[in-house]
Coordinates of C-alpha atoms and ligand atoms in Angstrom, one line a residue:
Chain Q
M1 CA 196.2 -101.6 115.7
T2 CA 197.0 -99.5 118.7
D3 CA 196.8 -96.1 116.9
N4 CA 193.7 -97.0 115.0
M5 CA 190.4 -95.5 116.1
I6 CA 188.6 -98.3 114.2
Y7 CA 190.1 -101.6 113.6
T8 CA 188.4 -104.7 112.2
N9 CA 189.8 -108.1 111.5
K10 CA 187.9 -110.5 109.2
L11 CA 184.6 -109.0 110.5
T12 CA 181.8 -111.2 109.3
K13 CA 178.0 -111.1 109.6
C14 CA 175.6 -113.7 108.3
F15 CA 171.8 -113.5 108.3
G16 CA 170.9 -117.1 107.9
D17 CA 172.6 -118.2 104.7
N18 CA 173.0 -114.6 103.6
L19 CA 176.6 -113.4 104.0
A20 CA 176.0 -109.7 104.5
V21 CA 179.6 -108.8 105.4
D22 CA 182.4 -111.1 104.5
R23 CA 185.8 -111.0 106.3
L24 CA 186.1 -107.2 106.3
S25 CA 189.4 -105.9 107.6
L26 CA 189.8 -102.2 108.1
E27 CA 192.2 -99.9 109.9
I28 CA 191.0 -96.3 110.3
P29 CA 193.3 -93.9 112.1
A30 CA 192.1 -91.1 114.3
G31 CA 190.9 -88.0 112.4
E32 CA 190.3 -89.8 109.2
V33 CA 187.1 -89.3 107.1
F34 CA 186.5 -92.7 105.7
G35 CA 184.0 -93.5 102.9
L36 CA 182.1 -96.8 102.7
L37 CA 180.8 -97.2 99.2
G38 CA 178.9 -100.1 97.8
P39 CA 175.7 -101.0 96.0
N40 CA 172.3 -101.5 97.8
G41 CA 172.6 -104.5 100.0
A42 CA 176.4 -104.4 100.1
G43 CA 176.4 -104.6 103.9
K44 CA 177.2 -100.9 104.7
T45 CA 174.5 -100.5 107.3
T46 CA 175.2 -103.9 108.7
T47 CA 178.9 -102.9 109.1
I48 CA 177.9 -99.7 110.8
R49 CA 175.6 -101.6 113.2
M50 CA 178.4 -104.0 114.1
L51 CA 180.8 -101.1 114.7
S52 CA 178.2 -99.4 117.0
A53 CA 177.7 -102.6 119.0
L54 CA 174.1 -102.8 117.9
I55 CA 174.4 -106.2 116.4
G56 CA 177.1 -108.8 117.1
P57 CA 179.4 -110.1 114.4
T58 CA 179.1 -113.7 113.4
S59 CA 182.8 -114.0 113.5
G60 CA 185.9 -111.9 113.4
E61 CA 186.7 -109.0 115.6
A62 CA 186.3 -105.2 115.8
R63 CA 187.7 -102.6 118.1
V64 CA 186.3 -99.1 118.2
G65 CA 188.0 -96.3 120.1
G66 CA 190.0 -99.1 121.8
Y67 CA 187.0 -101.1 122.9
D68 CA 186.0 -104.4 121.7
V69 CA 182.5 -104.3 120.1
T70 CA 181.4 -107.7 121.6
Q71 CA 182.9 -107.4 125.0
D72 CA 182.6 -103.7 125.7
G73 CA 179.4 -102.6 123.9
Y74 CA 178.6 -100.0 126.5
M75 CA 181.8 -98.1 126.1
V76 CA 181.6 -98.5 122.3
R77 CA 178.1 -96.9 122.2
K78 CA 179.3 -94.2 124.6
S79 CA 182.2 -93.2 122.3
V80 CA 180.3 -93.3 119.1
G81 CA 177.7 -91.0 117.5
I82 CA 175.5 -92.5 114.8
L83 CA 173.2 -91.1 112.1
T84 CA 171.0 -94.0 111.4
E85 CA 169.8 -94.8 107.9
T86 CA 166.3 -93.4 108.8
P87 CA 166.4 -90.4 111.1
G88 CA 164.2 -92.1 113.7
L89 CA 162.8 -89.1 115.7
Y90 CA 159.8 -88.8 117.9
N91 CA 157.3 -87.0 115.7
Q92 CA 155.0 -86.0 118.5
L93 CA 157.8 -84.3 120.5
S94 CA 159.5 -81.0 119.8
A95 CA 162.9 -80.8 118.3
E96 CA 164.3 -79.7 121.7
R97 CA 162.7 -82.5 123.6
N98 CA 163.9 -85.1 121.1
L99 CA 167.5 -83.9 121.7
S100 CA 167.2 -83.6 125.5
F101 CA 165.8 -87.1 125.7
F102 CA 168.7 -88.6 123.8
A103 CA 171.2 -86.3 125.6
K104 CA 170.0 -87.9 128.9
L105 CA 170.5 -91.4 127.5
Y106 CA 174.0 -90.4 126.3
E107 CA 174.8 -89.2 129.8
V108 CA 175.5 -85.6 128.7
A109 CA 176.4 -83.4 131.6
D110 CA 175.1 -80.1 130.6
I111 CA 172.1 -81.0 128.5
P112 CA 170.5 -77.6 127.8
A113 CA 173.9 -76.2 126.7
Q114 CA 174.6 -79.0 124.3
V115 CA 171.1 -79.0 122.9
E116 CA 171.3 -75.3 122.3
K117 CA 174.7 -75.6 120.7
Y118 CA 173.7 -78.1 118.1
L119 CA 170.2 -76.7 117.4
R120 CA 171.9 -73.3 116.7
M121 CA 174.7 -74.9 114.6
L122 CA 172.2 -76.7 112.4
G123 CA 169.9 -73.7 112.1
L124 CA 167.0 -75.3 114.0
W125 CA 167.1 -73.1 117.1
D126 CA 164.1 -70.9 116.1
R127 CA 162.0 -74.0 115.5
R128 CA 163.0 -75.8 118.6
H129 CA 159.5 -75.9 120.1
E130 CA 157.8 -77.3 117.0
E131 CA 156.8 -80.9 116.8
V132 CA 159.2 -82.9 114.6
G133 CA 156.3 -84.4 112.7
T134 CA 155.9 -81.0 111.0
F135 CA 159.5 -80.8 109.9
S136 CA 160.7 -81.3 106.3
K137 CA 163.0 -84.2 105.5
G138 CA 166.0 -81.9 105.5
M139 CA 165.3 -80.5 108.9
R140 CA 164.8 -84.0 110.3
Q141 CA 168.1 -85.1 108.9
K142 CA 169.8 -82.1 110.5
L143 CA 168.1 -82.8 113.8
A144 CA 169.3 -86.5 113.6
I145 CA 172.8 -85.3 112.9
A146 CA 172.6 -83.0 115.9
R147 CA 171.5 -85.9 118.0
A148 CA 174.5 -87.9 116.9
L149 CA 176.8 -85.1 118.2
L150 CA 175.2 -84.3 121.5
H151 CA 177.7 -86.3 123.5
E152 CA 180.7 -85.0 121.5
P153 CA 181.7 -88.4 120.2
K154 CA 185.2 -88.9 118.9
I155 CA 183.8 -91.3 116.4
L156 CA 180.9 -90.6 114.1
Y157 CA 179.0 -92.8 111.7
L158 CA 176.9 -91.2 109.0
D159 CA 174.7 -93.6 107.1
E160 CA 173.7 -91.8 103.9
P161 CA 173.8 -88.3 105.4
T162 CA 172.5 -86.5 102.3
S163 CA 170.1 -89.1 100.8
G164 CA 166.8 -87.5 99.8
L165 CA 168.0 -83.9 100.4
D166 CA 167.8 -81.2 97.9
P167 CA 171.1 -79.8 96.5
Q168 CA 171.1 -76.9 98.9
A169 CA 170.4 -78.9 102.0
S170 CA 173.0 -81.5 100.8
R171 CA 175.5 -78.8 100.6
I172 CA 174.8 -77.5 104.0
V173 CA 175.1 -81.0 105.5
R174 CA 178.3 -81.6 103.5
E175 CA 179.9 -78.4 104.7
F176 CA 178.9 -79.3 108.2
I177 CA 180.6 -82.6 107.9
A178 CA 183.7 -80.9 106.5
G179 CA 183.6 -78.7 109.7
L180 CA 183.4 -81.8 111.9
R181 CA 186.5 -83.1 110.2
Q182 CA 188.4 -80.0 111.2
E183 CA 187.5 -80.8 114.8
G184 CA 189.5 -84.0 114.4
R185 CA 186.7 -86.5 114.7
T186 CA 187.0 -89.9 113.0
I187 CA 184.1 -90.2 110.6
I188 CA 182.7 -93.1 108.5
I189 CA 180.3 -92.0 105.8
C190 CA 178.2 -94.5 103.9
T191 CA 177.0 -92.9 100.7
H192 CA 175.8 -93.5 97.2
N193 CA 176.8 -90.0 96.2
L194 CA 180.3 -90.6 94.8
S195 CA 181.2 -87.0 94.2
E196 CA 180.4 -86.4 97.8
A197 CA 182.7 -89.2 98.9
D198 CA 185.4 -87.8 96.5
R199 CA 185.2 -84.4 98.1
L200 CA 184.8 -85.4 101.8
C201 CA 186.7 -88.6 102.3
D202 CA 190.4 -89.1 102.9
R203 CA 190.1 -92.7 101.9
V204 CA 187.3 -94.8 100.5
A205 CA 186.5 -98.5 100.6
V206 CA 184.5 -99.9 97.8
F207 CA 182.8 -103.0 99.0
R208 CA 180.2 -105.5 98.3
S209 CA 180.1 -108.0 101.2
K210 CA 183.8 -108.3 100.5
L211 CA 186.3 -105.5 100.3
L212 CA 186.9 -104.7 96.6
A213 CA 189.3 -101.8 97.0
L214 CA 190.6 -99.4 99.6
D215 CA 192.6 -96.2 99.0
T216 CA 192.4 -92.5 98.6
P217 CA 190.1 -91.5 95.8
T218 CA 193.0 -90.1 93.8
N219 CA 195.0 -93.3 94.1
L220 CA 192.1 -95.5 93.2
R221 CA 191.6 -93.5 90.0
R222 CA 195.3 -93.8 89.3
Q223 CA 195.5 -97.5 90.1
I224 CA 192.6 -98.4 87.9
F225 CA 192.9 -96.1 85.0
G226 CA 196.4 -94.8 85.3
R227 CA 196.9 -91.1 84.7
M228 CA 195.7 -89.7 81.4
V229 CA 196.8 -86.7 79.5
V230 CA 194.9 -85.2 76.6
F231 CA 196.5 -83.2 73.8
H232 CA 194.0 -81.1 72.0
L233 CA 195.3 -80.8 68.4
T234 CA 194.3 -78.6 65.5
E235 CA 194.3 -81.7 63.4
A236 CA 195.2 -85.2 64.5
Q237 CA 197.1 -87.1 61.8
P238 CA 196.4 -90.9 62.0
G239 CA 200.0 -91.8 62.4
L240 CA 200.5 -89.8 65.6
A241 CA 199.1 -92.5 67.9
E242 CA 201.6 -95.0 66.7
V243 CA 204.5 -92.6 67.0
V244 CA 203.6 -91.8 70.6
G245 CA 202.6 -95.4 71.4
G246 CA 206.2 -96.3 70.5
V247 CA 207.6 -94.3 73.4
D248 CA 208.6 -96.6 76.2
F249 CA 206.8 -94.8 79.1
V250 CA 203.6 -94.5 77.3
Q251 CA 201.1 -97.2 78.3
K252 CA 198.4 -96.4 75.8
A253 CA 197.8 -93.8 73.1
E254 CA 194.6 -93.3 71.1
I255 CA 193.1 -90.6 69.0
V256 CA 189.6 -89.5 69.7
E257 CA 188.3 -86.9 67.3
N258 CA 191.0 -84.2 67.4
K259 CA 192.4 -85.3 70.7
L260 CA 195.2 -87.6 71.5
V261 CA 194.6 -89.4 74.8
I262 CA 197.8 -90.8 76.4
T263 CA 198.0 -93.0 79.5
L264 CA 201.2 -92.6 81.5
D265 CA 202.5 -92.7 85.0
D266 CA 204.1 -89.3 85.6
P267 CA 202.8 -86.5 83.4
E268 CA 204.8 -83.8 85.2
A269 CA 208.1 -85.4 84.2
Q270 CA 207.1 -87.0 80.9
N271 CA 204.9 -84.4 79.2
P272 CA 207.8 -82.2 77.9
T273 CA 209.2 -85.2 76.0
L274 CA 205.8 -85.9 74.4
V275 CA 205.3 -82.2 73.5
K276 CA 208.7 -82.2 71.8
L277 CA 208.0 -85.4 69.9
L278 CA 204.6 -84.2 68.7
V279 CA 205.9 -80.9 67.5
E280 CA 208.7 -82.7 65.6
H281 CA 206.0 -84.7 63.8
G282 CA 204.2 -81.5 62.8
A283 CA 201.4 -81.6 65.3
E284 CA 199.9 -78.2 66.4
I285 CA 199.1 -78.4 70.1
R286 CA 196.3 -76.1 71.2
F287 CA 195.9 -77.2 74.7
V288 CA 197.1 -79.9 77.1
G289 CA 195.1 -81.2 80.0
E290 CA 194.7 -84.1 82.4
L291 CA 191.7 -86.4 82.0
R292 CA 190.3 -86.9 85.5
R293 CA 188.2 -90.0 85.8
S294 CA 185.4 -89.5 88.3
L295 CA 185.2 -91.7 91.3
E296 CA 182.0 -92.9 89.7
D297 CA 184.0 -94.5 86.9
V298 CA 186.2 -96.2 89.5
Y299 CA 183.3 -97.4 91.5
L300 CA 181.4 -98.8 88.5
H301 CA 184.6 -100.5 87.3
L302 CA 185.1 -102.1 90.7
V303 CA 181.6 -103.1 91.4
N304 CA 180.9 -104.5 87.9
A305 CA 184.2 -106.4 87.4
P306 CA 183.8 -109.0 90.1
M307 CA 180.2 -109.6 89.0
A308 CA 181.5 -110.7 85.6
E309 CA 183.9 -113.1 87.3
E310 CA 181.1 -114.6 89.3
R311 CA 179.2 -115.1 86.1
E312 CA 182.1 -117.0 84.6
E313 CA 182.3 -119.2 87.6
D314 CA 178.7 -120.3 87.3
Chain S
M1 CA 168.0 -95.0 137.2
D2 CA 168.1 -91.5 135.7
K3 CA 167.7 -93.1 132.3
I4 CA 164.7 -95.1 133.3
R5 CA 163.0 -92.0 134.7
E6 CA 163.8 -90.2 131.5
I7 CA 162.2 -93.0 129.4
I8 CA 159.1 -93.0 131.6
K9 CA 158.8 -89.2 131.3
K10 CA 159.2 -89.4 127.5
E11 CA 156.6 -92.3 127.2
W12 CA 154.1 -90.3 129.1
S13 CA 154.5 -87.1 127.2
E14 CA 154.1 -89.0 124.0
V15 CA 151.5 -91.6 124.7
F16 CA 149.2 -89.3 126.6
K17 CA 149.0 -87.1 123.5
N18 CA 147.0 -89.9 122.0
R19 CA 143.4 -89.3 122.7
L20 CA 142.5 -93.0 122.5
V21 CA 145.1 -93.9 125.1
L22 CA 144.2 -90.9 127.3
G23 CA 140.5 -91.7 127.0
S24 CA 140.8 -95.3 128.0
V25 CA 143.1 -94.5 130.9
I26 CA 140.7 -91.9 132.3
L27 CA 137.3 -93.4 131.4
M28 CA 137.8 -96.9 132.7
P29 CA 138.5 -95.9 136.3
L30 CA 135.9 -93.2 136.3
V31 CA 133.2 -95.7 135.2
F32 CA 134.3 -98.6 137.3
T33 CA 134.3 -96.4 140.5
I34 CA 131.2 -94.4 140.0
M35 CA 129.0 -97.2 138.7
P36 CA 129.1 -99.5 141.8
L37 CA 128.6 -96.4 144.0
V38 CA 125.5 -95.4 142.1
I39 CA 124.1 -98.9 142.2
L40 CA 124.8 -99.1 145.9
R41 CA 123.0 -95.8 146.4
G42 CA 120.0 -97.2 144.5
M43 CA 120.0 -100.4 146.6
Q44 CA 120.2 -98.4 149.8
S45 CA 116.9 -96.7 149.0
G46 CA 115.2 -100.0 147.9
A47 CA 113.3 -101.9 150.5
D48 CA 115.2 -104.2 152.8
V49 CA 112.8 -107.0 152.0
E50 CA 113.8 -106.9 148.4
M51 CA 117.5 -107.2 149.4
A52 CA 116.8 -110.1 151.7
D53 CA 115.0 -111.8 148.8
M54 CA 118.0 -111.2 146.6
A55 CA 120.3 -112.6 149.3
S56 CA 118.4 -115.8 149.4
G57 CA 118.8 -116.1 145.7
L58 CA 122.5 -115.9 145.8
P59 CA 124.8 -118.9 145.2
D60 CA 124.9 -121.1 148.2
N61 CA 128.5 -120.9 149.0
F62 CA 128.5 -117.2 148.7
S63 CA 126.5 -116.8 151.9
L64 CA 129.6 -118.1 153.7
M65 CA 131.3 -114.9 152.8
C66 CA 128.5 -112.9 154.3
E67 CA 129.3 -113.9 157.8
G68 CA 128.6 -111.0 160.1
L69 CA 126.5 -109.1 157.5
S70 CA 122.8 -108.6 157.5
S71 CA 121.1 -110.3 154.6
A72 CA 120.5 -106.9 153.0
A73 CA 124.2 -106.0 153.3
C74 CA 125.0 -109.5 152.0
G75 CA 123.1 -108.7 148.8
Q76 CA 124.9 -105.4 148.4
F77 CA 128.2 -107.1 149.1
F78 CA 127.5 -109.6 146.3
V79 CA 126.8 -106.8 143.8
L80 CA 130.0 -104.9 144.9
L81 CA 132.0 -108.0 144.5
Q82 CA 131.1 -108.2 140.9
F83 CA 132.8 -104.9 140.5
L84 CA 136.0 -106.3 142.0
S85 CA 136.5 -108.0 138.7
L86 CA 136.2 -104.7 136.9
F87 CA 138.7 -103.2 139.3
L88 CA 141.1 -106.0 138.3
L89 CA 140.6 -105.3 134.6
M90 CA 142.1 -101.8 135.0
P91 CA 145.6 -102.7 136.2
M92 CA 145.7 -105.1 133.2
M93 CA 144.2 -103.0 130.5
I94 CA 145.9 -99.7 131.2
P95 CA 149.5 -101.0 130.8
V96 CA 148.4 -103.0 127.8
T97 CA 147.2 -99.9 126.1
I98 CA 150.2 -97.8 127.0
A99 CA 152.8 -100.4 126.1
S100 CA 151.1 -101.3 122.8
Y101 CA 151.1 -97.7 121.7
S102 CA 154.5 -96.9 122.9
I103 CA 156.3 -100.0 121.5
V104 CA 154.5 -100.2 118.2
G105 CA 154.9 -96.4 117.9
E106 CA 158.6 -96.7 118.2
K107 CA 158.7 -99.4 115.7
N108 CA 156.9 -97.3 113.2
T109 CA 159.0 -94.1 113.7
R110 CA 162.1 -96.3 113.7
T111 CA 163.3 -94.7 116.9
L112 CA 164.3 -98.0 118.5
E113 CA 167.6 -98.1 116.6
P114 CA 168.9 -94.7 117.7
V115 CA 167.7 -95.4 121.3
L116 CA 169.5 -98.8 121.3
A117 CA 172.7 -97.1 119.9
T118 CA 172.9 -95.0 123.1
P119 CA 174.8 -96.4 126.2
I120 CA 171.6 -97.7 127.7
T121 CA 171.1 -101.3 128.7
T122 CA 168.2 -103.2 127.2
L123 CA 167.0 -103.9 130.8
E124 CA 166.8 -100.2 131.5
L125 CA 164.8 -99.6 128.3
L126 CA 162.5 -102.5 129.1
L127 CA 162.0 -101.4 132.7
G128 CA 161.3 -97.8 131.5
K129 CA 158.7 -99.1 129.0
A130 CA 157.1 -101.5 131.5
L131 CA 157.0 -99.0 134.4
A132 CA 155.5 -96.3 132.1
G133 CA 152.5 -98.6 131.9
V134 CA 152.5 -100.2 135.3
I135 CA 152.9 -97.0 137.4
P136 CA 149.8 -95.1 136.1
A137 CA 147.8 -98.4 136.1
L138 CA 148.5 -99.1 139.8
T139 CA 148.2 -95.5 140.8
I140 CA 144.8 -95.2 139.2
T141 CA 143.6 -98.6 140.5
W142 CA 144.6 -97.8 144.1
F143 CA 143.2 -94.3 143.9
S144 CA 139.9 -95.6 142.5
Y145 CA 139.8 -98.3 145.3
G146 CA 140.3 -95.5 147.8
V147 CA 137.4 -93.5 146.4
F148 CA 135.3 -96.7 146.2
V149 CA 135.9 -97.5 149.9
M150 CA 135.2 -93.9 151.0
G151 CA 132.1 -93.8 148.8
T152 CA 130.8 -97.0 150.3
S153 CA 131.4 -95.9 153.8
M154 CA 129.4 -92.8 153.1
I155 CA 126.6 -94.5 151.3
A156 CA 126.2 -97.8 153.2
T157 CA 123.9 -97.9 156.2
D158 CA 125.3 -101.2 157.4
K159 CA 128.9 -100.2 158.2
A160 CA 129.9 -103.9 158.2
L161 CA 129.8 -103.6 154.4
V162 CA 132.8 -101.3 154.5
G163 CA 134.7 -103.9 156.6
A164 CA 133.7 -106.5 154.1
I165 CA 135.3 -104.7 151.1
L166 CA 138.4 -104.0 153.3
S167 CA 138.8 -107.8 153.9
P168 CA 142.1 -109.5 153.3
I169 CA 140.7 -111.0 150.1
W170 CA 140.0 -107.5 148.6
L171 CA 143.3 -106.1 149.9
I172 CA 145.3 -108.9 148.3
A173 CA 143.4 -108.7 145.1
I174 CA 143.7 -104.9 144.8
F175 CA 147.3 -104.5 146.1
V176 CA 149.0 -107.7 145.1
I177 CA 147.1 -109.4 142.3
S178 CA 146.6 -106.2 140.4
A179 CA 150.3 -105.5 140.4
L180 CA 151.0 -109.0 139.1
L181 CA 148.3 -108.6 136.5
S182 CA 149.8 -105.4 135.2
V183 CA 153.2 -107.0 134.8
A184 CA 151.6 -109.8 132.9
G185 CA 149.8 -107.3 130.6
V186 CA 153.0 -105.4 129.9
S187 CA 155.0 -108.6 129.2
L188 CA 152.4 -109.8 126.8
S189 CA 152.2 -106.4 125.1
I190 CA 155.9 -106.5 124.4
M191 CA 155.7 -109.9 122.9
I192 CA 152.8 -109.0 120.7
S193 CA 154.2 -105.6 119.7
S194 CA 157.3 -107.2 118.4
R195 CA 155.2 -108.9 115.7
V196 CA 152.4 -106.4 115.0
N197 CA 152.7 -103.1 113.3
D198 CA 149.3 -101.5 114.2
P199 CA 149.1 -100.3 117.8
R200 CA 145.3 -101.0 117.9
A201 CA 145.8 -104.6 116.8
A202 CA 148.6 -105.0 119.4
E203 CA 146.3 -103.6 122.0
Q204 CA 143.4 -105.8 121.1
L205 CA 145.5 -108.9 120.9
S206 CA 147.2 -108.2 124.2
S207 CA 143.8 -107.6 125.7
L208 CA 143.0 -111.3 125.3
V209 CA 145.1 -111.6 128.4
V210 CA 141.9 -110.6 130.4
I211 CA 139.9 -113.6 129.2
P212 CA 141.1 -116.0 131.9
L213 CA 140.5 -113.3 134.4
L214 CA 136.9 -112.8 133.2
A215 CA 136.4 -116.6 133.3
V216 CA 137.4 -116.7 136.9
F217 CA 134.9 -113.9 137.7
M218 CA 132.1 -115.5 135.7
G219 CA 132.7 -118.7 137.7
Q220 CA 132.6 -116.6 140.8
S221 CA 129.3 -114.9 140.1
F222 CA 127.6 -118.1 139.0
G223 CA 128.9 -119.8 142.1
F224 CA 131.3 -122.3 140.5
I225 CA 134.2 -120.7 142.2
Q226 CA 134.2 -119.4 145.7
F227 CA 136.6 -116.7 146.8
D228 CA 138.2 -117.5 150.0
L229 CA 141.5 -116.4 151.4
T230 CA 143.3 -119.5 150.4
L231 CA 142.1 -119.4 146.9
V232 CA 143.2 -115.8 146.5
V233 CA 146.6 -116.4 147.9
W234 CA 147.0 -119.4 145.6
A235 CA 145.8 -117.2 142.7
A236 CA 148.5 -114.7 143.6
F237 CA 151.2 -117.4 143.5
G238 CA 149.9 -118.7 140.2
M239 CA 150.0 -115.2 138.8
L240 CA 153.5 -114.7 140.1
L241 CA 154.6 -117.9 138.2
L242 CA 152.8 -116.7 135.1
D243 CA 154.6 -113.4 135.4
V244 CA 158.0 -115.0 135.6
V245 CA 157.3 -117.0 132.5
L246 CA 155.9 -114.1 130.5
M247 CA 158.7 -111.8 131.6
Y248 CA 161.3 -114.4 130.6
F249 CA 160.0 -114.5 127.1
A250 CA 159.6 -110.7 127.0
I251 CA 163.2 -110.2 128.0
Q252 CA 164.3 -112.8 125.4
L253 CA 162.6 -110.7 122.8
F254 CA 163.9 -107.5 124.1
Q255 CA 167.6 -107.9 123.1
R256 CA 169.3 -105.3 120.9
E257 CA 170.0 -107.7 118.1
T258 CA 166.6 -109.3 118.2
I259 CA 164.8 -105.9 118.1
L260 CA 166.9 -104.7 115.2
T261 CA 166.9 -107.8 113.1
R262 CA 163.8 -109.8 113.9
W263 CA 161.1 -107.3 114.9
K264 CA 159.2 -106.6 111.7
Ligands
ATP401 N1 167.7 -107.9 109.8 C1 168.1 -108.6 108.7 N2 167.7 -109.8 108.5 C2 168.1 -110.5 107.4 N3 168.9 -110.0 106.4 C3 169.4 -108.7 106.6 C4 169.0 -108.0 107.7 N4 169.6 -106.7 107.6 C5 170.3 -106.8 106.5 N5 170.2 -108.0 105.8 C6 170.8 -108.3 104.6 O1 172.1 -108.0 104.6 C7 172.6 -107.5 103.4 C8 173.2 -106.1 103.7 O2 172.2 -105.2 104.0 P1 172.6 -103.7 104.5 O3 171.4 -103.1 104.9 O4 173.8 -103.7 105.4 O5 173.0 -103.1 103.1 P2 173.5 -101.6 102.7 O6 174.8 -101.7 102.1 O7 173.3 -100.7 103.9 O8 172.4 -101.3 101.6 P3 171.7 -99.9 101.2 O9 172.7 -99.1 100.3 O10 170.5 -100.3 100.4 O11 171.4 -99.1 102.5 C9 171.4 -107.5 102.5 O12 171.5 -108.6 101.7 C10 170.2 -107.6 103.4 O13 169.2 -108.2 102.8
MG402 MG1 172.2 -99.1 104.2

């Protein structure tokens, strides 16, 4: 708990009867990029709001940067930068004025320098005098990201940073986030873009009110689907699946068209045995590869599975 | 303190870009100051006999206030007194307009969440918003009153009239009651803005706050109510009490969690 930048214990939020966040316990060490994944209404934004001391938990506790969110809201807000779900900028004011206003509220010492730094970093310097109302969605999003960073927070929350952006703008934002990670900031990203989470996040939590799974994207894939190796064959004889399936370390073997798909734990150590076995049985191996499940598969598996359970309970 | 000043500055640079707001903030004092002076000017050139006639037609108890004034000046004083009510509309209407536009505007641009996420206290934010309306309102009211007094002293032939509009009743009304009225206007605007998503609707609903004020002045001009010092002092205390109640509810509504979860 002491080393964690963010620590929550059975953090819960109810809106009336609606249990938006249910006993969420997380430990996020300094410097980690942490992904919060979950369907619409899962409680991601609510969690971020609790961790920014914007709304109070119904029960449970949370410490952010060493400060308790209920008792030390002021210090929590001071140490945290937040990109809210909607950018929330003053349309009638210029980009520069928007930032200088928030810089003042964040008690930034050298406001012009910080404002210039981030306007330049996000490519908005040339348009600093223009009213934000005339900006495109992508520019607004960038400006909102700049705002979150003005006070150089150690902790950053990004609620759907690339939603609604075109591929190029998304990429710029993603690369920018990757750069922030280099600076050693602790970052929580809420996103529906799973390949983005896969690329950016050290660990991801899949959650729908309750925590469903939490691990590195690679481990999640492995835990849920195991590791899979695909042998591309010239011709797959029907008996091969049974032959390979009989090997003790093989969890599953099936033939799909001309491919033999094998689930096992340790392909690096176990592949040579399989190759030998297949060759002995007359198979011609053209190509061997690992089947990588996307994080999307993992996500859908996790999010859909408990729904089935709930249905059974009814 | 710095943060409050920054909020006020931001409110002004934003809200005064709105022509509707700017118009009402400039037009109201202009009309309310110039109109009575023009009328006074007209009455000055009218025959004294007419004025005396008019004075005799005034509500009975009004003549009590005319002590030391010629009957012509008394008639003029009566007319000027009607404008006192308009003067007290300003400190109420200006903050209502500014606060309605600024709060509903922030709701619509969804800027309240990022503002509340900064290390600002809700009290600082509330004070910034309230002062952004109250400061211009009182500045304008007091300045207009200054112009009004100067204009009267230049136009009026009976200088006792100037003394009459500088009486304690007027001074309390302009300097104390108007401040209390503007606080009431702001508090009510905050409450209404939390529920309404159209700034004009918020402004109009909040403007209903002037109805009791108008009732008092109607009563006054028909002679049902007579302004004397005691009454004005009591009115000030009443307003103070009302302010405390309105402010209490406004502060209750102006909590981080309430704003984010219950303001729709
Ligand atoms: N102010 C509120 N009042 C009542 N219920 C709320 C409020 N805010 C959120 N909720 C409820 O809490 C649940 C979680 O909402 P939340 O916005 O945190 O979801 P989310 O994971 O951010 O969803 P999305 O992916 O759509 O952004 C939802 O069921 C929502 O209806
Ligand atoms: Mg959300």
